[in-house]
Short mmCIF file of C-alpha atoms and ligand atoms in Angstrom, two decimals:
data_model
loop_
_atom_site.label_atom_id
_atom_site.label_comp_id
_atom_site.label_asym_id
_atom_site.label_seq_id
_atom_site.Cartn_x
_atom_site.Cartn_y
_atom_site.Cartn_z
CA MET A 1 113.54 127.15 104.80
CA GLY A 2 115.93 124.19 104.54
CA ALA A 3 115.30 121.64 101.82
CA ALA A 4 113.03 121.69 98.78
CA VAL A 5 110.84 118.79 99.92
CA GLN A 6 109.78 118.70 103.54
CA ALA A 7 107.47 116.57 105.64
CA LEU A 8 105.75 118.08 108.64
CA VAL A 9 104.38 115.62 111.16
CA GLY A 10 102.85 115.57 114.61
CA ALA A 11 105.09 114.14 117.32
CA GLN A 12 102.31 113.29 119.78
CA TRP A 13 98.62 112.29 119.55
CA GLY A 14 97.63 115.00 117.09
CA ASP A 15 96.51 118.55 117.88
CA GLU A 16 100.11 119.71 118.19
CA GLY A 17 99.40 122.89 116.26
CA LYS A 18 100.60 121.69 112.86
CA GLY A 19 98.27 124.09 111.02
CA ARG A 20 100.01 127.17 112.38
CA VAL A 21 103.45 125.80 111.49
CA VAL A 22 102.34 125.00 107.93
CA ASP A 23 100.91 128.48 107.79
CA ALA A 24 104.22 129.93 108.96
CA LEU A 25 106.08 128.03 106.21
CA ALA A 26 103.48 128.65 103.51
CA LYS A 27 105.04 132.02 102.68
CA GLU A 28 107.94 130.22 101.04
CA VAL A 29 106.34 126.95 100.03
CA GLY A 30 104.97 126.50 96.51
CA VAL A 31 102.99 123.29 97.01
CA VAL A 32 101.26 121.93 100.13
CA VAL A 33 100.16 118.28 100.12
CA ARG A 34 97.84 116.41 102.46
CA TYR A 35 98.80 112.74 102.22
CA GLN A 36 96.75 110.81 104.78
CA GLY A 37 93.75 110.96 107.07
CA GLY A 38 90.60 112.82 106.23
CA ALA A 39 88.06 115.12 107.81
CA ASN A 40 89.00 113.69 111.22
CA ALA A 41 91.79 116.28 111.25
CA GLY A 42 91.19 119.83 112.40
CA HIS A 43 93.93 122.29 111.55
CA THR A 44 93.39 125.68 113.11
CA VAL A 45 95.06 128.81 111.79
CA VAL A 46 94.42 132.29 113.21
CA VAL A 47 95.05 135.12 110.76
CA GLY A 48 94.37 138.73 111.69
CA GLY A 49 92.27 137.57 114.64
CA LYS A 50 90.08 135.37 112.38
CA LYS A 51 90.07 131.67 113.14
CA HIS A 52 90.10 129.21 110.22
CA VAL A 53 89.61 125.51 110.84
CA PHE A 54 90.45 123.15 107.99
CA HIS A 55 89.51 119.52 108.12
CA LEU A 56 90.40 118.52 104.58
CA LEU A 57 91.86 121.44 102.68
CA PRO A 58 95.60 121.87 103.17
CA SER A 59 96.33 124.88 105.41
CA GLY A 60 98.24 126.49 102.52
CA MET A 61 94.86 127.46 100.99
CA LEU A 62 95.02 130.72 102.96
CA TYR A 63 97.84 131.96 100.75
CA PRO A 64 97.24 132.97 97.14
CA ASN A 65 99.27 131.23 94.44
CA ARG A 66 99.97 128.07 96.41
CA LEU A 67 99.09 124.78 94.82
CA CYS A 68 97.31 122.62 97.39
CA VAL A 69 97.11 118.90 96.76
CA ILE A 70 94.87 116.32 98.39
CA GLY A 71 96.85 113.16 97.75
CA ASN A 72 95.79 109.60 97.05
CA GLY A 73 96.40 108.58 100.67
CA VAL A 74 93.67 110.88 101.95
CA VAL A 75 90.15 109.61 102.54
CA LEU A 76 88.00 112.28 100.99
CA ASP A 77 84.74 113.42 102.53
CA PRO A 78 83.18 115.34 99.63
CA GLU A 79 80.53 116.94 101.80
CA GLN A 80 83.21 118.47 104.01
CA LEU A 81 85.41 119.42 101.06
CA ILE A 82 82.58 121.27 99.33
CA LYS A 83 81.73 123.08 102.58
CA GLU A 84 85.33 124.20 103.07
CA ILE A 85 85.70 125.35 99.47
CA ASN A 86 82.49 127.38 99.75
CA GLU A 87 83.60 128.86 103.07
CA LEU A 88 86.83 130.12 101.51
CA ASP A 89 84.76 132.64 99.62
CA PRO A 90 86.40 134.93 98.61
CA ALA A 91 89.26 132.49 98.21
CA PRO A 92 92.74 133.98 97.94
CA GLY A 93 93.61 133.52 94.24
CA ASP A 94 91.84 131.30 91.77
CA ILE A 95 90.92 128.19 93.69
CA GLY A 96 90.22 126.31 90.45
CA THR A 97 93.91 126.34 89.56
CA ARG A 98 95.14 126.03 93.14
CA LEU A 99 93.47 122.86 94.31
CA ALA A 100 94.27 119.39 93.00
CA VAL A 101 92.37 116.40 94.34
CA SER A 102 93.79 112.98 93.57
CA ARG A 103 91.53 110.83 91.41
CA ALA A 104 92.79 107.89 93.45
CA ALA A 105 91.75 109.27 96.84
CA HIS A 106 89.13 107.06 98.44
CA VAL A 107 85.76 108.61 99.16
CA VAL A 108 84.14 108.52 102.58
CA MET A 109 80.54 107.52 101.82
CA PRO A 110 77.62 108.00 104.19
CA CYS A 111 77.67 104.27 104.92
CA HIS A 112 81.22 104.61 106.31
CA LYS A 113 80.05 107.12 108.89
CA ARG A 114 77.15 104.87 109.79
CA LEU A 115 79.50 101.90 110.19
CA ASP A 116 81.95 103.97 112.25
CA ALA A 117 79.24 104.92 114.75
CA ALA A 118 77.68 101.44 114.77
CA SER A 119 81.02 99.74 115.34
CA GLU A 120 81.82 102.01 118.28
CA ALA A 121 78.38 101.32 119.79
CA PHE A 122 78.91 97.57 119.25
CA ARG A 123 82.24 97.73 121.07
CA LYS A 124 80.75 99.74 123.90
CA LYS A 125 78.07 97.13 124.41
CA ASN A 126 80.23 94.05 124.04
CA ASP A 127 83.65 95.14 125.28
CA PRO A 128 83.73 98.73 126.60
CA GLY A 129 87.52 98.63 126.91
CA SER A 130 87.82 98.34 123.13
CA VAL A 131 86.03 101.61 122.30
CA ILE A 132 88.42 103.80 120.29
CA GLY A 133 86.61 107.10 120.65
CA THR A 134 86.79 107.85 116.93
CA THR A 135 85.80 111.19 115.46
CA GLY A 136 82.83 109.46 113.79
CA ARG A 137 83.97 110.68 110.37
CA GLY A 138 83.97 107.22 108.80
CA ILE A 139 87.76 107.08 108.57
CA GLY A 140 88.36 103.47 109.67
CA PRO A 141 85.58 101.90 107.55
CA CYS A 142 86.73 103.86 104.48
CA TYR A 143 90.32 102.60 104.83
CA VAL A 144 88.91 99.09 105.39
CA ASP A 145 87.25 99.29 101.95
CA LYS A 146 90.44 100.65 100.42
CA TYR A 147 92.48 97.70 101.66
CA ASN A 148 89.64 95.29 100.87
CA ARG A 149 89.74 96.71 97.33
CA THR A 150 86.06 97.51 97.32
CA GLY A 151 86.37 101.25 97.88
CA ILE A 152 84.91 104.11 95.85
CA ARG A 153 87.61 106.47 94.60
CA ALA A 154 87.23 110.13 93.67
CA GLU A 155 87.36 109.27 89.96
CA ASP A 156 84.36 106.96 90.38
CA LEU A 157 82.22 109.96 91.30
CA VAL A 158 82.47 111.21 87.73
CA SER A 159 81.96 107.84 86.10
CA PRO A 160 78.24 107.11 86.64
CA GLU A 161 78.14 103.58 85.22
CA SER A 162 81.01 102.14 87.14
CA LEU A 163 79.96 104.09 90.24
CA GLU A 164 76.57 102.42 90.08
CA LYS A 165 78.09 98.95 89.82
CA LYS A 166 80.63 99.51 92.57
CA LEU A 167 78.17 101.15 94.91
CA ARG A 168 75.59 98.37 94.46
CA LEU A 169 78.15 95.70 95.23
CA ASN A 170 79.57 97.67 98.12
CA ILE A 171 76.16 98.26 99.68
CA SER A 172 75.05 94.68 99.23
CA GLU A 173 77.99 93.66 101.43
CA LYS A 174 77.47 96.43 103.99
CA ASN A 175 73.73 96.31 104.56
CA PRO A 176 73.68 92.80 106.04
CA VAL A 177 76.41 93.91 108.45
CA LEU A 178 74.46 97.02 109.42
CA GLU A 179 71.21 95.13 109.81
CA LYS A 180 72.20 91.73 111.14
CA ILE A 181 75.30 92.51 113.20
CA TYR A 182 74.64 96.03 114.37
CA GLY A 183 70.81 95.98 114.32
CA GLU A 184 70.77 99.21 112.29
CA PRO A 185 68.58 100.22 109.34
CA PRO A 186 70.15 99.59 105.91
CA VAL A 187 71.58 102.38 103.73
CA ASP A 188 69.66 103.36 100.64
CA PHE A 189 71.35 102.93 97.27
CA GLU A 190 69.32 105.51 95.33
CA SER A 191 69.95 108.45 97.64
CA MET A 192 73.61 107.63 98.06
CA TYR A 193 74.09 107.27 94.30
CA ARG A 194 72.38 110.57 93.56
CA GLN A 195 74.37 112.32 96.24
CA ALA A 196 77.63 110.85 94.92
CA LEU A 197 76.91 112.14 91.40
CA GLU A 198 76.23 115.62 92.77
CA TRP A 199 79.53 115.54 94.62
CA GLY A 200 81.24 114.36 91.44
CA ALA A 201 79.87 117.30 89.45
CA PHE A 202 81.24 119.75 92.03
CA ILE A 203 84.62 118.09 92.46
CA GLU A 204 85.34 117.29 88.81
CA PRO A 205 87.25 120.53 88.02
CA TYR A 206 89.68 119.79 90.85
CA LEU A 207 90.37 116.14 90.03
CA SER A 208 93.89 115.44 88.89
CA ASP A 209 96.76 113.00 88.83
CA SER A 210 98.28 114.17 92.09
CA SER A 211 101.36 111.97 91.75
CA LEU A 212 102.19 113.78 88.51
CA GLU A 213 101.51 117.19 90.07
CA ILE A 214 103.87 116.39 92.93
CA ALA A 215 106.57 114.84 90.73
CA SER A 216 106.50 117.85 88.38
CA ALA A 217 106.73 120.29 91.27
CA VAL A 218 109.68 118.37 92.75
CA GLU A 219 111.30 118.26 89.29
CA ARG A 220 110.91 122.03 88.92
CA GLY A 221 112.69 122.43 92.26
CA GLU A 222 109.68 123.96 94.01
CA TYR A 223 109.34 123.88 97.75
CA VAL A 224 106.87 121.10 98.45
CA LEU A 225 105.52 120.64 101.95
CA PHE A 226 103.78 117.45 103.02
CA GLU A 227 101.33 118.33 105.76
CA GLY A 228 100.75 115.42 108.11
CA ALA A 229 97.48 115.05 109.97
CA GLN A 230 96.96 113.46 113.42
CA GLY A 231 100.27 112.43 114.99
CA THR A 232 102.93 109.73 115.33
CA LEU A 233 101.23 108.06 118.29
CA LEU A 234 97.98 107.74 116.29
CA ASP A 235 99.74 106.09 113.33
CA VAL A 236 98.13 102.74 112.47
CA ASP A 237 101.53 100.98 112.52
CA HIS A 238 103.67 103.03 114.90
CA GLY A 239 101.07 104.45 117.26
CA THR A 240 99.38 103.09 120.35
CA TYR A 241 97.45 100.39 118.45
CA PRO A 242 94.52 99.67 118.55
CA PHE A 243 93.76 103.19 119.82
CA VAL A 244 94.92 104.83 116.62
CA THR A 245 93.56 106.19 113.36
CA GLY A 246 93.46 104.28 110.07
CA SER A 247 96.44 105.80 108.27
CA ASN A 248 100.20 106.28 108.36
CA CYS A 249 100.67 109.67 109.96
CA VAL A 250 104.47 109.33 110.13
CA ALA A 251 106.78 110.99 107.60
CA GLY A 252 107.08 107.77 105.59
CA GLY A 253 103.36 108.05 104.83
CA CYS A 254 104.02 110.91 102.43
CA CYS A 255 105.85 108.55 100.06
CA THR A 256 102.82 106.33 99.59
CA GLY A 257 100.04 108.80 100.30
CA GLY A 258 101.51 111.43 98.02
CA ALA A 259 103.79 109.58 95.56
CA LEU A 260 107.28 110.59 96.56
CA GLY A 261 110.53 108.64 96.45
CA PRO A 262 111.89 108.38 100.03
CA GLY A 263 115.22 109.89 99.00
CA ARG A 264 113.48 113.10 98.00
CA ILE A 265 112.50 114.08 101.53
CA GLY A 266 115.02 116.73 102.46
CA ARG A 267 113.81 117.62 105.93
CA VAL A 268 111.37 116.22 108.48
CA ILE A 269 109.80 118.76 110.82
CA GLY A 270 108.30 117.41 114.03
CA VAL A 271 105.62 119.51 115.64
CA VAL A 272 105.47 119.07 119.40
CA LYS A 273 103.25 120.81 121.90
CA ALA A 274 104.95 122.05 125.09
CA TYR A 275 102.73 119.59 126.99
CA CYS A 276 100.66 116.57 125.89
CA THR A 277 97.04 116.08 124.93
CA ARG A 278 95.00 113.20 123.61
CA VAL A 279 91.39 112.92 122.41
CA GLY A 280 89.66 109.58 122.41
CA GLU A 281 90.59 106.44 124.28
CA GLY A 282 93.93 104.69 124.76
CA PRO A 283 97.04 104.87 126.92
CA PHE A 284 98.35 108.31 127.88
CA PRO A 285 101.04 107.86 130.56
CA THR A 286 101.34 111.54 131.58
CA GLU A 287 97.61 112.27 131.67
CA ASP A 288 96.67 114.47 134.62
CA ARG A 289 93.05 114.15 135.66
CA GLY A 290 93.44 116.78 138.39
CA LYS A 291 94.11 120.50 138.57
CA VAL A 292 97.12 120.53 136.24
CA GLY A 293 95.20 118.83 133.44
CA GLU A 294 92.26 121.14 133.95
CA ARG A 295 94.47 124.21 133.89
CA LEU A 296 96.18 123.12 130.67
CA ARG A 297 92.83 122.38 129.03
CA GLU A 298 91.39 125.75 129.94
CA LYS A 299 94.41 127.89 129.21
CA GLY A 300 95.29 125.95 126.05
CA GLY A 301 91.70 125.83 124.77
CA GLU A 302 92.07 122.07 124.53
CA PHE A 303 88.77 121.08 122.96
CA GLY A 304 88.67 119.02 119.76
CA ALA A 305 88.58 121.11 116.57
CA THR A 306 86.55 118.38 114.86
CA THR A 307 84.32 117.03 117.61
CA GLY A 308 84.48 119.69 120.35
CA ARG A 309 85.37 116.98 122.86
CA PRO A 310 87.51 118.10 125.82
CA ARG A 311 91.04 116.85 125.30
CA ARG A 312 92.83 114.83 127.94
CA CYS A 313 95.87 116.84 129.12
CA GLY A 314 99.18 116.20 130.88
CA TRP A 315 102.89 117.01 131.05
CA LEU A 316 105.31 116.67 128.17
CA ASP A 317 106.47 113.09 127.64
CA MET A 318 110.11 112.89 126.50
CA THR A 319 110.01 109.10 126.19
CA ALA A 320 107.27 109.44 123.60
CA LEU A 321 109.00 112.39 121.92
CA ARG A 322 112.29 110.50 121.51
CA TYR A 323 110.31 107.66 119.92
CA ALA A 324 108.61 110.10 117.52
CA VAL A 325 112.01 111.56 116.61
CA MET A 326 113.22 108.05 115.86
CA VAL A 327 110.35 106.71 113.74
CA ASN A 328 110.09 109.89 111.69
CA GLY A 329 113.77 110.81 111.48
CA MET A 330 112.96 114.33 112.65
CA ASP A 331 115.52 116.98 111.70
CA VAL A 332 114.02 119.95 113.50
CA LEU A 333 111.26 120.54 116.04
CA ALA A 334 108.56 123.20 116.09
CA LEU A 335 107.52 123.70 119.71
CA THR A 336 103.98 125.05 120.04
CA LYS A 337 101.92 126.59 122.84
CA LEU A 338 104.85 127.38 125.10
CA ASP A 339 102.80 130.35 126.36
CA VAL A 340 100.22 127.98 127.86
CA LEU A 341 102.82 126.96 130.44
CA SER A 342 103.31 130.56 131.64
CA GLY A 343 102.08 131.04 135.18
CA MET A 344 102.00 127.36 136.12
CA ASP A 345 102.82 126.74 139.79
CA GLU A 346 104.99 123.78 138.86
CA LEU A 347 106.49 122.40 135.67
CA LYS A 348 107.25 118.75 135.08
CA VAL A 349 108.46 116.55 132.24
CA CYS A 350 108.25 112.77 132.02
CA VAL A 351 111.83 111.64 131.41
CA GLU A 352 111.38 107.85 131.59
CA TYR A 353 108.74 105.26 132.42
CA GLU A 354 108.63 102.71 135.15
CA ILE A 355 107.23 99.41 133.90
CA ASN A 356 106.89 96.46 136.27
CA GLY A 357 109.26 98.14 138.73
CA LYS A 358 111.97 98.78 136.09
CA ARG A 359 113.07 102.14 134.69
CA VAL A 360 112.60 102.24 130.91
CA SER A 361 113.85 105.05 128.69
CA VAL A 362 112.60 103.64 125.38
CA PHE A 363 108.93 104.02 124.40
CA PRO A 364 107.59 100.44 124.43
CA ASN A 365 106.14 99.25 121.15
CA SER A 366 103.77 96.96 123.01
CA ALA A 367 100.25 97.85 124.01
CA TYR A 368 100.57 95.62 127.06
CA ALA A 369 103.75 97.27 128.33
CA LEU A 370 102.47 100.78 127.63
CA GLU A 371 99.35 100.14 129.66
CA LYS A 372 101.55 99.57 132.70
CA ALA A 373 103.91 102.50 132.08
CA LYS A 374 104.13 104.94 134.98
CA PRO A 375 105.78 108.28 134.25
CA VAL A 376 108.99 109.25 136.04
CA TYR A 377 109.04 113.04 136.31
CA GLU A 378 111.74 115.67 136.56
CA SER A 379 110.75 119.12 137.82
CA PHE A 380 111.69 122.35 136.10
CA ALA A 381 111.51 125.94 137.28
CA PRO A 382 108.24 127.50 136.09
CA TRP A 383 107.97 131.09 134.86
CA LYS A 384 105.28 133.67 135.56
CA GLU A 385 105.84 136.16 132.76
CA ASP A 386 103.54 136.56 129.76
CA ILE A 387 105.73 135.48 126.85
CA SER A 388 103.34 136.23 124.02
CA ARG A 389 105.18 139.45 123.10
CA CYS A 390 108.61 137.82 123.00
CA GLY A 391 109.99 138.12 119.49
CA SER A 392 113.23 136.20 120.00
CA PHE A 393 114.60 133.33 122.03
CA GLU A 394 116.72 135.76 124.04
CA GLU A 395 113.63 137.69 125.13
CA LEU A 396 112.10 134.60 126.79
CA PRO A 397 112.46 134.35 130.59
CA SER A 398 115.46 132.21 131.52
CA ALA A 399 113.24 129.41 132.91
CA ALA A 400 111.44 129.16 129.55
CA ARG A 401 114.78 129.12 127.70
CA ASP A 402 115.98 126.33 130.00
CA TYR A 403 112.82 124.33 129.24
CA VAL A 404 113.39 124.65 125.49
CA SER A 405 117.10 123.84 125.82
CA TYR A 406 116.27 120.76 127.86
CA ILE A 407 113.88 119.52 125.14
CA GLU A 408 116.66 119.96 122.58
CA ARG A 409 119.22 118.09 124.69
CA ALA A 410 116.88 115.26 125.65
CA SER A 411 115.48 114.74 122.14
CA GLY A 412 118.73 115.36 120.30
CA VAL A 413 116.87 117.69 117.91
CA ARG A 414 117.06 121.45 117.54
CA VAL A 415 113.96 123.56 118.24
CA GLY A 416 113.68 125.87 115.23
CA LEU A 417 110.30 127.47 115.88
CA ILE A 418 108.51 128.37 119.09
CA GLY A 419 104.83 129.27 119.31
CA VAL A 420 104.18 131.87 122.01
CA GLY A 421 100.56 132.73 121.19
CA PRO A 422 97.74 131.74 118.85
CA GLY A 423 98.29 134.31 116.10
CA ARG A 424 100.41 134.03 112.98
CA GLU A 425 102.70 136.73 114.38
CA ASP A 426 103.20 135.10 117.81
CA THR A 427 106.08 132.98 116.62
CA ILE A 428 109.79 132.91 117.43
CA TYR A 429 111.97 131.69 114.55
CA ARG A 430 115.42 130.29 115.23
CA ASP A 431 116.94 129.57 111.84
CA PHE A 432 113.85 127.68 110.74
P1 IMP B 1 89.38 108.22 113.72
O1 IMP B 1 90.58 108.77 113.01
O2 IMP B 1 88.17 109.09 113.63
O3 IMP B 1 89.11 106.79 113.35
O4 IMP B 1 89.72 108.18 115.30
C1 IMP B 1 90.74 107.33 115.83
C2 IMP B 1 91.46 108.00 116.99
O5 IMP B 1 92.24 109.08 116.48
C3 IMP B 1 90.53 108.63 118.03
O6 IMP B 1 91.16 108.52 119.28
C4 IMP B 1 90.46 110.08 117.63
O7 IMP B 1 90.15 110.94 118.70
C5 IMP B 1 91.88 110.30 117.13
N1 IMP B 1 92.00 111.37 116.14
C6 IMP B 1 91.66 111.32 114.84
N2 IMP B 1 91.95 112.47 114.23
C7 IMP B 1 92.52 113.25 115.15
C8 IMP B 1 93.07 114.57 115.11
O8 IMP B 1 93.13 115.25 114.08
N3 IMP B 1 93.57 115.04 116.29
C9 IMP B 1 93.57 114.31 117.42
N4 IMP B 1 93.08 113.08 117.50
C10 IMP B 1 92.55 112.56 116.37
#
């Protein structure tokens, strides 16, 4: 454990295995904060053979005595939150004192999910190339309301009068869009209002001023871990726009989504899978639609934790990883799912792109250039051995060690943790 305040972020398109890395750190961490995204995330942690999938609760919930914070930058789906809290039964420790939900977090309302689905259908009909392939969790429309300053925040759920006013206004703007633009039935105020009050009654004991919780924890010198959701290339500013999510997934997002002065971040951990995956639409230069992709998907269990969709798979992309290192200021990498590469007939890494006949080593921050990017591959020696029992770097086959060392050299960042299997114990630590 390096610094007192750390940000953990995905270096690719999400699904890098962040949940297991948070879980590995949670032993020493006092506070775990979610700072962006919502129930579109799916963080999987396997403990004692039991699989836990969290969409909203920070992964630290599996440890007793950890304070888990859902920050103001998160879009809160109360239905999902209530489900996850109930599923934690029996929760380790007293959940009432361990969970803090920001009063300022925006609430995903049923109309947001309706708008999410309707907007995707609208795009499909009018311009199929613009379909994002969202998770359908209402993320985009909820952030739209936040930035339009018409959103419902968690604190509104426990303030019936102002909730009524806000919801009426909000719905009177949304229903004409649903009906006239999307040809959908309108949403009903009464049922949504009643539902929102029920959610409020459940959530009220957890509501808090998360910025104060975080500031006090930092002040006390506690280890605070900011748990990023999705990944750098899905960031609304730094990702492959417009095929991105609605929030800032990069490390900087924890300053605004969780109330933290930038100077307080002591260490940025980048989580990178040993190969690449992407769910949803958008450019993916190393995607393999043939046998290699299929093999990675099967062996890696690459199906969406939130939607069950098969993930698109391909080789590791160093051009994209170097970019992620740059925009996040990554200090250390956690390399996950190295075991999935065991037994491959070949092993390749994309080292550069070719765009319009020119070799390019910098990830282009242009949707137009990225669309044309062709991967330039370097081959590595594959290994056949099962590595899931390897407890140290030295125990890995030499080809696997070479692969890890190459990633360190080419990214300029040390690999401090290596995942060699799905369980909590299948982890190699290298001064992490
Ligand atoms: P949204 O966040 O549901 O709006 O979806 C926008 C894009 O982000 C889609 O391509 C989704 O598949 C992708 N996405 C959202 N959350 C995750 C995640 O946790 N892992 C991987 N992809 C995600």
